[in-house]
Amino acid sequence: MKKLQVDVGIVGAGPAGLTLANVLREHGITAIVVEKGTRQEVETKARAGLIEHRTVAFLERAGLATELLANGMTTDSCTFIHEGEAFSVPYADLAGGRKHHIYPQQFLVRDLIATYLGRGGDILFAHEVTALDGAHGAQAATISASAVDGAESVEIRCDFIAACDGSDSIAHRAVPESIRMPVTHRHPFRWLALLAEVPPFVNEIVYGMHPTNGAAQMPRTPAVSRFYLQIQDGEKAGDWNDERIWTALGDVLVVKDHPVTTGVITEKTIIGRSDHVSRNMQHGRIFLLGDAAHTISLAGGKGMNLAIADAEALAAAMAAYYGQDDERPLGNYTTDRRGKVWKAVLFSHWLINLLHSAPGDVAQAAFSNELRIATINELRSHGPTARMFAEEYAGE
Ligand SMILES: Cc1cc2nc3c(=O)[nH]c(=O)nc-3n(C[C@H](O)[C@H](O)[C@H](O)COP(=O)(O)OP(=O)(O)OC[C@H]3O[C@@H](n4cnc5c(N)ncnc54)[C@H](O)[C@@H]3O)c2cc1C
């Protein structure tokens, strides 16, 4: 078994792990990233695309946004469609000019990898972490990883472990539930997440409300859109052929006489069974970041933004520890992040309730629909509800 020693062992080469690795390196803190996928796999895994103004400002300060700024797009308003009527909310104007950047997650991951390796950083691709130990009282933390191709396994000894390994995190097993104190919410429906060769509709995010199949269209590149379609819990991707998908999207995403543009669907997955949030994001020498700490619904596009903000906070705390011998920011990591995480969860649930009607009895559905109409009228008037939406949607 190969033995390595660094200051910080990072599990997972997603946005959280790679951002942390890059920033630690700038502070002279040694780290190694262990990733179970190959480089090609992580650089082509399409997921997020909506990046908040604040996230981009941080990445820019860290020297990590050059490609994003050169090749991404921006968006500053979104369109809501309700019963065939569309209206726009210019959220950036209502939120002090804070636009979103649109840049596919896999491109950002590719850029973060290139920068980290270019700065002399080390990533062990195709190595799956099988065990980690960093509980209270341990002299050091350890990460054990097996090479996916059966080559020599690795043991990493480090001061701290940053668990950035996504929603199915192995760190969940290393931190007892009694300490993590997770809370979960099961959604009463699910979403088909699609990528299609369809140019974005007016370069805006479009949300369509519908009694059973709420939907959305989001720009990804000038030629590609991401679509979401609400489906019933229990349905499978195979239940939805392309024709059925475009018919359902066409029923919802109709602006006046302009039906949704159709195109080749290149990816189709089902997502969103439940949200889970760890109330405590640290234990001894182990810190949880990103989806490993909080997997929340896609509504509002908060997940990757939170993951990068966790990395920013933990990197600053580690810089204080190694640079000024100050342990307090590390001790306060959970407390610092908790409010921001729950703010995102709160907004995401508000938006879900606006966009989707939950299956239920007729009386409940009628009541929910009236609430939705009242909210839509508030948003349309660009009054206080629209300003709240804008502030939360755009992020700080
Ligand atoms: C369809 C879709 C659309 C989305 N849209 C948005 C959006 O617009 N805006 C937004 O902010 N968020 C969005 N999100 C959420 C966002 O993608 C996630 O929140 C984000 O990927 C979290 O980053 P992360 O680094 O925490 O985890 P991940 O990106 O999941 O990375 C974790 C990494 O850890 C690796 N790993 C896992 N287990 C191990 C192991 N045992 N050993 C080694 N490596 C391991 C994985 O292979 C992976 O590379 C979207 C998600 C989906 C699915």
Tab-separated table of N, CA and C and ligand atoms in Angstrom, residues 11-16 34-36 42 47-50 105 127-129 164-166 170 193 220 226 228 271 290-291 298 301-305 307, ligand 1:
chain	number	residue	atom	x	y	z
A	11	VAL	N	-11.814	14.518	-0.249
A	11	VAL	CA	-12.500	13.404	-0.913
A	11	VAL	C	-13.495	13.982	-1.913
A	12	GLY	N	-13.249	13.760	-3.206
A	12	GLY	CA	-14.193	14.199	-4.231
A	12	GLY	C	-13.698	15.389	-5.028
A	13	ALA	N	-13.683	15.239	-6.353
A	13	ALA	CA	-13.257	16.326	-7.251
A	13	ALA	C	-14.469	16.940	-7.933
A	14	GLY	N	-15.426	17.401	-7.126
A	14	GLY	CA	-16.543	18.201	-7.632
A	14	GLY	C	-16.224	19.671	-7.362
A	15	PRO	N	-17.210	20.540	-7.521
A	15	PRO	CA	-16.952	21.968	-7.300
A	15	PRO	C	-16.416	22.274	-5.898
A	16	ALA	N	-16.939	21.607	-4.860
A	16	ALA	CA	-16.488	21.899	-3.494
A	16	ALA	C	-15.025	21.499	-3.317
A	34	VAL	N	-8.811	13.063	-3.760
A	34	VAL	CA	-9.024	11.669	-4.157
A	34	VAL	C	-10.398	11.577	-4.816
A	35	GLU	N	-10.436	11.112	-6.049
A	35	GLU	CA	-11.689	11.111	-6.826
A	35	GLU	C	-11.908	9.731	-7.428
A	36	LYS	N	-13.128	9.208	-7.248
A	36	LYS	CA	-13.342	7.834	-7.741
A	36	LYS	C	-13.512	7.784	-9.263
A	42	VAL	N	-15.350	13.071	-14.747
A	42	VAL	CA	-15.778	14.245	-13.971
A	42	VAL	C	-15.851	15.494	-14.849
A	47	ARG	N	-24.368	18.945	-14.919
A	47	ARG	CA	-25.351	19.111	-13.830
A	47	ARG	C	-25.787	20.577	-13.754
A	48	ALA	N	-25.122	21.353	-12.893
A	48	ALA	CA	-25.558	22.746	-12.696
A	48	ALA	C	-25.162	23.639	-13.860
A	49	GLY	N	-25.660	24.873	-13.796
A	49	GLY	CA	-25.287	25.852	-14.810
A	49	GLY	C	-25.507	27.280	-14.346
A	50	LEU	N	-26.340	27.429	-13.313
A	50	LEU	CA	-26.718	28.764	-12.849
A	50	LEU	C	-25.797	29.152	-11.692
A	105	GLN	N	-21.574	23.218	-15.263
A	105	GLN	CA	-20.751	22.746	-14.133
A	105	GLN	C	-19.531	21.970	-14.607
A	127	HIS	N	-9.666	6.648	-7.960
A	127	HIS	CA	-9.391	6.067	-6.638
A	127	HIS	C	-10.617	6.286	-5.767
A	128	GLU	N	-11.199	5.197	-5.321
A	128	GLU	CA	-12.413	5.314	-4.507
A	128	GLU	C	-12.056	5.238	-3.026
A	129	VAL	N	-12.479	6.246	-2.295
A	129	VAL	CA	-12.245	6.223	-0.839
A	129	VAL	C	-13.153	5.163	-0.234
A	164	CYS	N	-15.972	16.029	0.434
A	164	CYS	CA	-16.642	16.763	-0.660
A	164	CYS	C	-17.154	15.742	-1.660
A	165	ASP	N	-17.673	14.623	-1.154
A	165	ASP	CA	-17.963	13.484	-2.031
A	165	ASP	C	-19.436	13.350	-2.387
A	166	GLY	N	-20.156	14.468	-2.373
A	166	GLY	CA	-21.492	14.474	-2.951
A	166	GLY	C	-22.562	13.841	-2.088
A	170	ILE	N	-19.477	8.921	1.513
A	170	ILE	CA	-18.981	7.897	2.442
A	170	ILE	C	-18.747	8.511	3.824
A	193	ALA	N	-34.851	15.423	-15.458
A	193	ALA	CA	-33.865	16.450	-15.826
A	193	ALA	C	-33.340	16.086	-17.200
A	220	ARG	N	-28.008	26.754	-21.120
A	220	ARG	CA	-26.732	26.155	-20.710
A	220	ARG	C	-25.604	26.694	-21.599
A	226	ARG	N	-31.275	23.169	-20.648
A	226	ARG	CA	-31.688	22.141	-19.693
A	226	ARG	C	-33.176	22.325	-19.457
A	228	TYR	N	-36.542	20.842	-17.084
A	228	TYR	CA	-37.033	20.026	-15.969
A	228	TYR	C	-38.519	19.815	-16.183
A	271	ILE	N	-34.481	12.889	-10.964
A	271	ILE	CA	-33.797	13.416	-9.780
A	271	ILE	C	-34.816	13.867	-8.736
A	290	GLY	N	-20.565	20.953	0.710
A	290	GLY	CA	-21.383	20.752	-0.476
A	290	GLY	C	-22.474	19.724	-0.267
A	291	ASP	N	-22.756	18.971	-1.338
A	291	ASP	CA	-23.841	17.987	-1.265
A	291	ASP	C	-23.605	16.929	-0.192
A	298	LEU	N	-33.358	21.207	-6.659
A	298	LEU	CA	-32.733	22.036	-7.692
A	298	LEU	C	-33.390	23.395	-7.830
A	301	GLY	N	-31.502	26.792	-8.012
A	301	GLY	CA	-30.091	26.636	-8.395
A	301	GLY	C	-29.121	26.989	-7.285
A	302	LYS	N	-29.292	26.389	-6.113
A	302	LYS	CA	-28.454	26.781	-4.970
A	302	LYS	C	-27.327	25.801	-4.655
A	303	GLY	N	-27.455	24.519	-5.073
A	303	GLY	CA	-26.541	23.471	-4.588
A	303	GLY	C	-25.071	23.734	-4.844
A	304	MET	N	-24.721	24.021	-6.089
A	304	MET	CA	-23.301	24.223	-6.399
A	304	MET	C	-22.800	25.524	-5.777
A	305	ASN	N	-23.673	26.515	-5.725
A	305	ASN	CA	-23.278	27.786	-5.109
A	305	ASN	C	-22.961	27.593	-3.635
A	307	ALA	N	-21.995	24.761	-2.320
A	307	ALA	CA	-20.788	23.913	-2.245
A	307	ALA	C	-19.524	24.781	-2.340
B	1	LIG	C1	-29.552	18.184	-13.048
B	1	LIG	C2	-28.926	19.060	-11.985
B	1	LIG	C3	-28.926	20.458	-12.152
B	1	LIG	C4	-28.377	21.298	-11.181
B	1	LIG	N1	-28.399	22.667	-11.368
B	1	LIG	C5	-27.820	23.491	-10.450
B	1	LIG	C6	-27.689	24.913	-10.695
B	1	LIG	O1	-28.096	25.427	-11.734
B	1	LIG	N2	-27.061	25.683	-9.748
B	1	LIG	C7	-26.554	25.120	-8.599
B	1	LIG	O2	-25.992	25.859	-7.763
B	1	LIG	N3	-26.643	23.777	-8.350
B	1	LIG	C8	-27.244	22.956	-9.244
B	1	LIG	N4	-27.278	21.590	-9.042
B	1	LIG	C9	-26.664	21.016	-7.822
B	1	LIG	C10	-25.156	20.850	-8.003
B	1	LIG	O3	-24.884	20.093	-9.178
B	1	LIG	C11	-24.550	20.165	-6.788
B	1	LIG	O4	-25.011	20.834	-5.646
B	1	LIG	C12	-23.028	20.164	-6.840
B	1	LIG	O5	-22.548	19.230	-7.785
B	1	LIG	C13	-22.417	19.832	-5.476
B	1	LIG	O6	-21.024	19.848	-5.599
B	1	LIG	P1	-20.121	18.942	-4.649
B	1	LIG	O7	-18.711	19.273	-4.986
B	1	LIG	O8	-20.581	19.081	-3.261
B	1	LIG	O9	-20.465	17.419	-5.046
B	1	LIG	P2	-20.377	16.655	-6.435
B	1	LIG	O10	-20.416	17.585	-7.582
B	1	LIG	O11	-21.415	15.586	-6.367
B	1	LIG	O12	-18.933	15.998	-6.435
B	1	LIG	C14	-18.637	14.912	-5.589
B	1	LIG	C15	-17.470	14.131	-6.185
B	1	LIG	O13	-17.070	13.138	-5.237
B	1	LIG	C16	-16.788	11.928	-5.935
B	1	LIG	N5	-16.946	10.818	-4.986
B	1	LIG	C17	-18.094	10.345	-4.438
B	1	LIG	N6	-17.833	9.325	-3.610
B	1	LIG	C18	-16.482	9.148	-3.623
B	1	LIG	C19	-15.606	8.231	-2.979
B	1	LIG	N7	-16.058	7.286	-2.121
B	1	LIG	N8	-14.279	8.322	-3.235
B	1	LIG	C20	-13.796	9.277	-4.086
B	1	LIG	N9	-14.589	10.171	-4.735
B	1	LIG	C21	-15.913	10.095	-4.496
B	1	LIG	C22	-17.801	11.906	-7.068
B	1	LIG	O14	-17.388	11.063	-8.128
B	1	LIG	C23	-17.850	13.395	-7.467
B	1	LIG	O15	-16.924	13.688	-8.496
B	1	LIG	C24	-27.807	20.723	-10.000
B	1	LIG	C25	-27.801	19.322	-9.826
B	1	LIG	C26	-28.350	18.497	-10.811
B	1	LIG	C27	-28.341	16.989	-10.596
